[in-house]
Amino acid sequence: MHRFLLVARQAAARLCGRGPGGCRGGRTDMALRCAASLAAGRHPRGPRREGTVRWSSAAKASAVKINEKASREKILTLESMNPQVKAVEYAVRGPIVLKAGEIEKELRKGIKKPFTEVIKANIGDAHAMGQRPITFLRQVVALCTYPNLLDSPSFPEDAKKRARRILQGCGGNSLGSYTASQGINCIREDVASYIERRDGGVPADPDNIYLTTGASDGISAILKILISGGGKSRTGVMIPIPQYPLYSAAISELDAIQVNYYLDEENCWALNVNELRRALNEAKAYCNPKVLCIINPGNPTGQVQNRKCIEDVIHFAWEEKLFLLADEVYQDNVYSEGCQFHSFKKILYEMGPEYYNNVELASFHSTSKGYMGECGYRGGYMEVINLHPEIKGQLVKLLSVRLCPPVSGQAAMDIVVNPPVPGEESYAQFIKEKESVLNNLAKKAKLTEDMFNEIPGVQCNPLQGAMYAFPRIFIPSKAIEEAKAHKMAPDMFYCMKLLEETGICVVPGSGFGQKEGTYHFRMTILPPVEKLKILLEKVKDFHIKFLEKYA
């Protein structure tokens, strides 16, 4: 560094023509400023006067060389970064969504397109698609956020009662304080009470409840604590294909081994235990499978598992000594007649003490889905049962590193599990809003299924639950060849063309996983009914033209 300062000072002195003493009596800082100014093409004493030559090209080159020496290679590059992070992929916000953002910017600039807006049907963001918030939930969170409103006659007493209880559980009676790492105690008590009501009296212990930053935070935390070993003893995590990309992303980040089991598309995306056994036995040759992930209702596939299927899965996990993860964030989103949500916790309990006292199970729920759609609050919880006491302490330690989940999200989660009950003044409005949302989703699920199945070369299974369609699409061989020429997966090529020609943004099935030789895309059913009809008609027109072009 001293050598650099000396060289810079001498160079600046020479360039300024001020002699060996440098600029203004040899002051180093001024010398360096002189060199920097020259490197930028400016004279240190002000703008160059017309016709006056202040420095030569050689002098300028010397200054630039000094400036280059001052910089160095970046510490963090694609070559030096964590390779596990580089391996992470998250299709729901992948390249096609970035392209959609670029097109939106072009539309705002007035660039003409064959459409006037981009319809982002790629993600389950209910409020972004126009769904109205549940009034009672927002009232309670508003009261917690600004307690002065507790004196306002504009808010109902049942909302005020819940807000006061939540605030009493916060340090300084403020939502702005940290909470316990596991979450506010009274909210964990409410979650436990909710689980008991939902499961018909199956006991739930608040000490087994962990409030989280959405369900994703809980899933990632449990996976972190589960994954260990190296080589053939590295932890294998069994996930459904198609899957929600959070799982593959977390597995890549943690350098675990992904073990795929395939859902049966020909049987409405059913889960078959024989397929679980096949995947497990094959994986034992290269890893130690010890985690089994289930998504029920399914994302992106929308299937709802029946009781017999859940019993079979639990027995399989018990038999093979697997830790069960039950992603149940869509438990309120069941639409098809004859389908019913059964929690893994309830079925496990009803299978008897041999199962209930031994199978390790983590179940997840969230404010983001259901009828609430409160994605932005990042509220969620997980219930973990049969955890080793020492591991319980380790889990709390791990969660304490992130201090606590967002407290407003905890408050929102409390209203999901502790809503108005009959006899309270907000009950009628709450039930009306809740049923309106769920009935509307059921209507849109059937509409989507029916309209997709009218399109030649498109096949869509019944949307039994959740909030997505995952139709199978026929892609002609010529289109597959053109996709290869563009170094794209065929369904990515298809979805990119759909976006560019219609403004509709969906996610290619390759981002979720699919059987070799099959192609799909995932599309949310959240847009308002009339907009959804227009969207589906546009998909139909596009697909027919696509087939004609590449037939």
XYZ file of C-alpha atoms in Angstrom:
551
model
C 0.000 0.000 0.000
C 2.874 2.383 0.896
C 4.527 1.609 -2.433
C 1.258 2.348 -4.246
C 0.914 5.701 -2.476
C 4.503 6.625 -3.363
C 4.059 5.704 -7.037
C 0.743 7.522 -7.195
C 2.189 10.603 -5.574
C 5.190 10.677 -7.894
C 3.028 10.083 -10.963
C 0.586 12.771 -9.958
C 3.412 15.197 -9.324
C 4.907 14.541 -12.736
C 1.555 14.813 -14.459
C 0.653 18.055 -12.730
C 4.025 19.546 -13.530
C 4.485 20.569 -9.897
C 7.912 19.019 -9.338
C 8.968 16.237 -6.983
C 7.083 17.809 -4.121
C 3.770 16.882 -5.759
C 0.501 18.787 -5.819
C 0.294 21.674 -3.395
C 3.418 20.973 -1.441
C 3.443 17.160 -1.736
C 0.199 16.368 0.121
C -0.487 12.688 -0.561
C -4.257 12.919 -0.577
C -4.166 15.689 -3.159
C -1.707 13.686 -5.253
C -3.996 10.728 -5.248
C -6.932 12.917 -6.227
C -4.849 14.249 -9.084
C -4.127 10.727 -10.307
C -7.754 9.695 -9.998
C -8.903 12.799 -11.842
C -6.508 12.125 -14.671
C -7.590 8.492 -14.827
C -11.146 9.714 -15.361
C -10.059 12.055 -18.133
C -10.314 15.269 -16.050
C -7.587 17.690 -15.090
C -7.329 18.088 -11.316
C -7.386 21.871 -11.531
C -10.703 22.080 -13.379
C -12.087 21.715 -16.887
C -9.692 21.758 -19.781
C -9.567 25.117 -21.549
C -10.093 25.184 -25.314
C -6.801 24.925 -27.148
C -4.761 24.257 -24.029
C -3.011 20.870 -23.800
C -2.555 20.007 -20.120
C -1.347 16.374 -20.379
C -0.143 13.882 -22.919
C -1.778 10.585 -23.882
C 1.135 8.784 -22.217
C 0.433 10.667 -19.004
C -3.228 9.683 -19.145
C -2.309 6.034 -19.760
C -0.011 6.119 -16.757
C -2.826 7.435 -14.547
C -5.233 4.782 -15.807
C -2.654 2.104 -15.033
C -2.372 3.394 -11.475
C -6.159 3.352 -11.150
C -6.300 -0.246 -12.399
C -3.749 -1.277 -9.793
C -6.049 0.176 -7.127
C -8.784 -2.373 -7.995
C -8.580 -6.117 -7.397
C -10.449 -9.282 -8.253
C -13.773 -9.864 -6.494
C -13.675 -12.254 -3.553
C -17.124 -13.624 -4.389
C -17.527 -14.972 -7.922
C -19.549 -17.758 -9.528
C -16.454 -19.939 -9.194
C -15.838 -19.151 -5.514
C -19.441 -19.021 -4.239
C -21.123 -21.806 -2.267
C -21.784 -24.517 -4.910
C -24.888 -25.706 -3.035
C -26.497 -22.272 -3.397
C -25.572 -22.206 -7.099
C -27.316 -25.575 -7.511
C -30.587 -24.219 -6.078
C -33.427 -23.798 -8.570
C -36.895 -22.398 -7.864
C -39.053 -22.644 -10.963
C -41.999 -20.688 -9.534
C -39.852 -17.543 -9.764
C -37.494 -18.765 -12.482
C -36.533 -17.548 -15.993
C -40.076 -17.356 -17.306
C -41.110 -15.015 -14.489
C -38.080 -12.810 -15.182
C -39.140 -12.677 -18.817
C -42.668 -11.718 -17.746
C -41.176 -8.823 -15.771
C -39.263 -7.631 -18.838
C -42.432 -7.736 -20.947
C -44.308 -5.709 -18.310
C -41.631 -3.018 -18.501
C -41.933 -2.954 -22.295
C -45.712 -2.572 -22.069
C -45.279 0.376 -19.674
C -42.950 2.002 -22.217
C -45.653 1.708 -24.871
C -44.038 -1.104 -26.858
C -46.807 -2.864 -28.785
C -47.631 -6.484 -27.973
C -50.472 -8.767 -29.049
C -51.878 -8.265 -25.520
C -52.286 -5.382 -23.074
C -51.238 -7.011 -19.801
C -49.230 -9.883 -18.362
C -51.390 -12.326 -16.374
C -49.166 -13.908 -13.738
C -50.754 -17.303 -13.215
C -47.440 -18.751 -12.027
C -47.820 -18.395 -8.266
C -50.477 -18.901 -5.591
C -50.620 -15.263 -4.498
C -54.342 -14.828 -3.815
C -54.466 -11.118 -2.992
C -52.301 -10.201 -5.986
C -54.978 -11.894 -8.095
C -57.755 -9.800 -6.575
C -58.971 -11.906 -3.644
C -60.263 -9.683 -0.838
C -58.735 -10.039 2.652
C -60.767 -11.563 5.477
C -62.037 -8.539 7.413
C -61.696 -9.999 10.910
C -58.083 -11.060 10.389
C -57.099 -7.616 9.156
C -58.983 -5.939 12.024
C -57.095 -7.895 14.674
C -53.705 -7.308 13.041
C -54.505 -3.589 12.677
C -55.426 -3.368 16.372
C -52.208 -5.150 17.325
C -50.158 -2.885 15.083
C -51.725 0.369 16.324
C -53.180 -0.255 19.806
C -54.699 3.259 19.950
C -57.449 1.798 17.753
C -58.568 -0.313 20.704
C -60.525 2.759 21.821
C -62.248 3.124 18.449
C -65.927 2.164 18.205
C -65.272 1.130 14.571
C -63.801 -2.211 15.646
C -65.834 -5.115 17.067
C -65.258 -6.276 20.633
C -64.306 -9.842 19.644
C -61.473 -8.442 17.511
C -60.349 -6.179 20.380
C -60.405 -9.108 22.795
C -58.058 -11.143 20.605
C -55.765 -8.183 19.971
C -55.423 -7.464 23.697
C -54.573 -11.104 24.394
C -51.893 -11.140 21.697
C -50.406 -7.842 22.874
C -50.259 -9.101 26.461
C -48.031 -11.894 25.162
C -45.636 -9.381 23.561
C -42.790 -7.647 25.378
C -43.889 -4.122 26.271
C -47.352 -4.934 24.868
C -45.913 -4.162 21.432
C -45.890 -6.066 18.155
C -42.500 -4.470 17.585
C -40.747 -6.520 20.267
C -38.953 -9.823 19.817
C -40.833 -12.904 20.960
C -39.634 -16.270 22.180
C -37.934 -18.181 19.347
C -40.714 -20.757 19.402
C -43.323 -17.989 19.124
C -45.767 -16.193 21.424
C -46.986 -18.658 24.034
C -50.704 -17.798 23.894
C -50.683 -18.202 20.089
C -49.052 -21.622 20.396
C -51.820 -22.509 22.870
C -54.411 -21.412 20.299
C -52.717 -23.516 17.605
C -52.843 -26.573 19.879
C -56.555 -25.964 20.574
C -57.220 -25.613 16.836
C -55.488 -28.928 16.082
C -57.542 -30.669 18.782
C -60.798 -29.282 17.309
C -59.777 -30.122 13.759
C -58.774 -33.687 14.662
C -61.818 -34.499 16.780
C -60.169 -34.336 20.187
C -56.718 -35.787 19.413
C -54.492 -34.134 22.060
C -52.003 -31.445 21.031
C -49.267 -30.012 23.260
C -48.371 -26.304 22.823
C -44.772 -27.263 23.597
C -44.723 -29.223 20.315
C -45.856 -26.145 18.346
C -43.304 -23.882 16.649
C -44.455 -20.672 14.959
C -42.593 -20.122 11.701
C -42.025 -17.654 8.884
C -44.549 -19.312 6.615
C -44.528 -23.086 6.273
C -41.317 -22.900 4.184
C -39.267 -21.762 7.181
C -40.399 -24.747 9.249
C -39.745 -27.242 6.456
C -36.235 -25.871 5.913
C -35.479 -25.945 9.653
C -36.563 -29.577 10.039
C -34.553 -30.618 6.985
C -31.470 -28.834 8.354
C -31.618 -30.796 11.567
C -32.307 -34.105 9.792
C -29.535 -34.085 7.187
C -26.177 -35.623 8.051
C -23.532 -38.112 6.932
C -21.364 -38.363 3.848
C -21.005 -40.628 0.848
C -23.459 -43.498 0.912
C -24.529 -42.535 4.428
C -25.641 -39.046 3.298
C -29.298 -38.407 4.167
C -31.786 -39.139 1.412
C -35.041 -37.165 1.314
C -37.993 -38.774 -0.480
C -40.161 -36.242 -2.308
C -43.151 -36.613 -4.653
C -42.757 -35.972 -8.358
C -44.280 -33.596 -9.351
C -43.241 -31.638 -6.251
C -43.260 -28.096 -4.924
C -39.764 -26.738 -5.809
C -39.105 -25.626 -2.207
C -38.167 -29.237 -1.479
C -35.648 -29.734 -4.275
C -34.216 -26.257 -3.561
C -33.754 -26.974 0.160
C -32.260 -30.401 -0.585
C -29.738 -28.824 -3.011
C -28.835 -26.067 -0.565
C -28.225 -28.588 2.221
C -26.318 -30.950 -0.087
C -28.667 -33.824 0.720
C -29.766 -36.550 -1.704
C -33.082 -36.155 -3.495
C -35.023 -39.411 -3.794
C -37.923 -39.161 -6.240
C -41.126 -41.136 -5.979
C -43.690 -40.651 -8.745
C -47.361 -39.881 -8.262
C -49.714 -41.850 -10.509
C -51.072 -39.418 -13.110
C -53.303 -42.086 -14.644
C -54.997 -42.510 -11.253
C -55.613 -38.827 -10.419
C -52.060 -38.349 -9.095
C -52.533 -40.973 -6.381
C -49.697 -41.973 -4.072
C -48.871 -45.681 -4.318
C -46.924 -47.400 -1.527
C -45.356 -49.823 -4.024
C -43.817 -46.793 -5.745
C -42.524 -45.567 -2.372
C -40.908 -48.967 -1.799
C -39.311 -48.979 -5.246
C -37.818 -45.518 -4.716
C -36.578 -46.393 -1.224
C -34.929 -49.668 -2.213
C -33.155 -48.111 -5.184
C -31.953 -45.159 -3.072
C -30.377 -47.429 -0.434
C -27.622 -48.202 -2.939
C -26.300 -44.620 -2.854
C -27.648 -42.850 0.266
C -29.396 -43.280 3.611
C -33.088 -42.483 3.033
C -34.595 -41.309 6.310
C -37.089 -38.562 5.412
C -40.429 -38.923 3.593
C -42.197 -35.747 2.419
C -45.930 -35.722 1.658
C -47.901 -32.780 0.216
C -51.629 -33.112 0.945
C -53.616 -31.626 -0.753
C -51.070 -31.770 -3.547
C -49.077 -28.953 -5.073
C -48.911 -28.730 -8.081
C -51.185 -31.717 -8.703
C -54.260 -30.890 -6.565
C -55.013 -34.449 -5.390
C -56.502 -35.085 -1.931
C -55.329 -38.289 -0.255
C -57.936 -40.624 1.158
C -57.747 -42.201 4.594
C -56.537 -45.599 3.336
C -53.658 -43.994 1.436
C -52.545 -42.059 4.542
C -52.705 -45.210 6.682
C -50.540 -47.042 4.126
C -47.989 -44.216 4.092
C -47.807 -44.102 7.900
C -47.349 -47.864 8.092
C -44.589 -47.641 5.462
C -42.815 -44.873 7.432
C -43.126 -46.883 10.671
C -41.848 -50.039 8.995
C -38.893 -48.356 7.264
C -38.078 -45.977 10.155
C -38.629 -42.788 8.165
C -39.218 -39.301 9.560
C -42.510 -37.998 8.101
C -43.005 -34.428 6.863
C -46.670 -33.599 6.150
C -47.118 -30.374 4.182
C -50.783 -29.545 4.873
C -50.979 -25.863 3.958
C -53.955 -26.473 1.613
C -56.042 -28.265 4.252
C -58.922 -25.784 3.802
C -58.813 -26.098 0.002
C -60.825 -29.253 -0.773
C -63.420 -28.999 -3.551
C -64.381 -32.360 -5.065
C -67.359 -34.299 -3.799
C -66.313 -37.370 -1.855
C -62.960 -35.840 -0.948
C -62.094 -34.870 2.612
C -58.952 -33.607 4.285
C -57.486 -36.005 6.854
C -54.499 -34.814 8.843
C -51.596 -37.234 9.207
C -51.572 -36.475 12.936
C -55.179 -37.639 13.362
C -54.776 -40.847 11.338
C -51.521 -41.612 13.143
C -53.279 -41.301 16.508
C -56.186 -43.471 15.410
C -53.838 -46.229 14.202
C -52.949 -46.964 17.824
C -50.128 -46.417 20.334
C -47.585 -48.550 18.474
C -47.677 -45.977 15.680
C -48.646 -42.828 17.594
C -45.868 -43.178 20.166
C -43.122 -43.981 17.668
C -43.539 -42.366 14.233
C -41.759 -39.011 14.164
C -43.955 -36.490 12.361
C -43.697 -32.794 11.516
C -46.875 -31.156 10.130
C -47.008 -27.703 8.559
C -49.652 -25.012 8.054
C -49.618 -21.394 6.877
C -51.563 -18.140 6.564
C -50.647 -17.963 2.868
C -53.167 -20.395 1.399
C -56.607 -21.680 2.427
C -59.292 -18.994 2.370
C -56.937 -16.409 3.916
C -54.357 -15.960 1.162
C -52.215 -13.787 3.448
C -48.896 -14.603 1.766
C -47.148 -11.374 2.733
C -47.525 -11.785 6.491
C -45.322 -14.906 6.353
C -47.220 -16.595 9.165
C -47.100 -20.316 9.799
C -46.598 -23.103 12.291
C -45.304 -26.627 12.559
C -46.254 -29.316 15.041
C -43.483 -31.842 15.702
C -44.290 -35.004 17.648
C -42.201 -37.877 18.999
C -39.025 -35.811 18.785
C -36.150 -36.990 20.979
C -35.935 -34.638 24.020
C -32.313 -33.724 23.262
C -33.165 -33.012 19.610
C -35.997 -30.775 20.771
C -33.410 -28.579 22.479
C -31.289 -28.568 19.340
C -34.275 -27.505 17.232
C -35.064 -24.597 19.570
C -31.384 -23.597 19.417
C -31.469 -23.638 15.613
C -34.656 -21.546 15.532
C -33.186 -19.064 18.022
C -30.522 -18.100 15.471
C -33.216 -16.279 13.472
C -34.501 -14.788 16.786
C -38.235 -15.129 16.086
C -40.769 -15.270 13.231
C -42.388 -11.963 12.128
C -44.693 -11.001 14.980
C -47.410 -9.633 12.682
C -47.354 -13.020 10.952
C -47.755 -14.737 14.314
C -50.796 -12.531 15.004
C -52.282 -13.394 11.598
C -51.729 -17.111 12.270
C -53.589 -16.735 15.559
C -56.733 -15.561 13.750
C -56.555 -18.522 11.365
C -56.597 -20.923 14.328
C -58.788 -18.765 16.594
C -61.489 -17.265 14.339
C -64.863 -15.867 15.479
C -67.219 -18.501 16.874
C -71.048 -18.645 16.890
C -72.413 -16.020 19.268
C -69.627 -13.478 18.621
C -70.519 -10.351 16.671
C -68.041 -10.937 13.834
C -69.018 -14.565 13.217
C -71.665 -14.005 10.528
C -69.454 -11.773 8.398
C -66.442 -14.063 8.877
C -68.315 -17.201 7.766
C -69.830 -15.367 4.803
C -66.408 -14.199 3.590
C -64.725 -17.569 4.204
C -67.403 -19.568 2.377
C -67.471 -17.072 -0.475
C -63.751 -17.537 -1.100
C -63.853 -21.347 -0.887
C -67.017 -21.683 -2.998
C -65.506 -19.412 -5.616
C -62.315 -21.505 -5.702
C -64.363 -24.700 -6.085
C -66.230 -23.149 -9.017
C -62.958 -22.086 -10.660
C -61.399 -25.515 -10.101
C -64.228 -27.208 -12.019
C -64.248 -24.538 -14.721
C -60.500 -24.952 -15.271
C -60.670 -28.740 -15.413
C -63.562 -28.698 -17.893
C -62.106 -26.067 -20.217
C -58.662 -27.692 -20.337
C -60.198 -31.048 -21.226
C -61.990 -29.436 -24.193
C -58.640 -28.528 -25.786
C -57.189 -31.079 -28.244
C -53.855 -32.360 -26.941
C -54.471 -31.265 -23.335
C -55.485 -33.569 -20.494
C -56.273 -32.333 -16.974
C -57.041 -34.476 -13.935
C -59.788 -33.337 -11.526
C -58.681 -30.467 -9.294
C -59.700 -32.044 -5.997
C -57.981 -29.425 -3.866
C -55.249 -26.769 -3.484
C -55.292 -23.912 -6.048
C -53.546 -25.096 -9.202
C -54.117 -27.046 -12.397
C -51.290 -29.212 -13.734
C -52.479 -30.234 -17.206
C -50.540 -32.600 -19.434
C -49.817 -31.107 -22.847
C -48.905 -32.755 -26.130
C -45.836 -31.152 -27.744
C -45.127 -32.166 -31.364
C -41.688 -33.530 -32.287
C -40.871 -30.463 -34.439
C -41.440 -28.205 -31.424
C -39.246 -30.491 -29.304
C -36.447 -30.168 -31.878
C -36.783 -26.385 -31.965
C -36.696 -26.312 -28.153
C -33.432 -28.274 -28.241
C -32.020 -25.792 -30.740
C -32.804 -23.020 -28.238
C -31.306 -25.147 -25.403
C -34.672 -25.242 -23.620
C -36.766 -28.015 -22.144
C -39.760 -28.569 -24.469
C -42.295 -27.390 -21.878
C -40.180 -24.320 -21.088
C -40.173 -23.535 -24.825
C -43.957 -23.975 -24.896
C -44.522 -21.752 -21.833
C -42.172 -19.078 -23.164
C -44.087 -18.987 -26.459
C -47.367 -18.813 -24.523
C -46.035 -15.829 -22.559
C -44.690 -13.991 -25.596
C -47.849 -14.474 -27.668
C -50.613 -14.141 -25.041
C -49.064 -12.483 -21.975
C -49.967 -15.507 -19.815
C -47.244 -16.560 -17.373
C -47.356 -20.192 -16.222
C -44.613 -22.507 -14.905
C -43.301 -25.412 -17.007
C -43.775 -28.864 -15.519
C -40.046 -29.552 -15.739
C -39.638 -27.140 -12.815
C -41.714 -29.487 -10.634
C -40.517 -32.794 -12.062
C -42.427 -35.137 -14.328
C -42.065 -38.573 -15.906
C -39.694 -38.756 -18.855
C -41.476 -37.999 -22.123
C -44.423 -36.176 -20.527
C -44.942 -32.395 -20.487
C -47.058 -30.201 -18.234
C -47.413 -26.706 -16.866
C -48.730 -25.396 -13.574
C -51.309 -22.629 -13.553
C -53.062 -21.074 -10.588
C -56.874 -20.908 -10.563
C -56.858 -17.684 -8.504
C -57.810 -15.035 -11.119
C -61.418 -13.776 -10.931
C -63.860 -16.032 -12.803
C -64.311 -13.780 -15.831
C -60.570 -13.207 -16.172
C -59.942 -16.938 -15.709
C -62.352 -17.704 -18.584
C -60.485 -15.266 -20.843
C -57.165 -16.771 -19.770
C -58.328 -20.322 -20.536
C -59.740 -19.282 -23.919
C -56.402 -17.691 -24.778
C -54.576 -20.887 -23.789
C -56.953 -22.880 -25.994
C -56.390 -20.632 -29.018
C -52.639 -20.642 -28.476
C -52.421 -24.421 -28.100
C -54.402 -25.099 -31.280
C -52.180 -22.691 -33.259
C -49.068 -24.230 -31.652
C -50.127 -27.703 -32.796
C -50.873 -26.426 -36.317
C -47.508 -24.690 -36.557
C -45.434 -27.667 -35.424
C -47.583 -30.570 -36.675
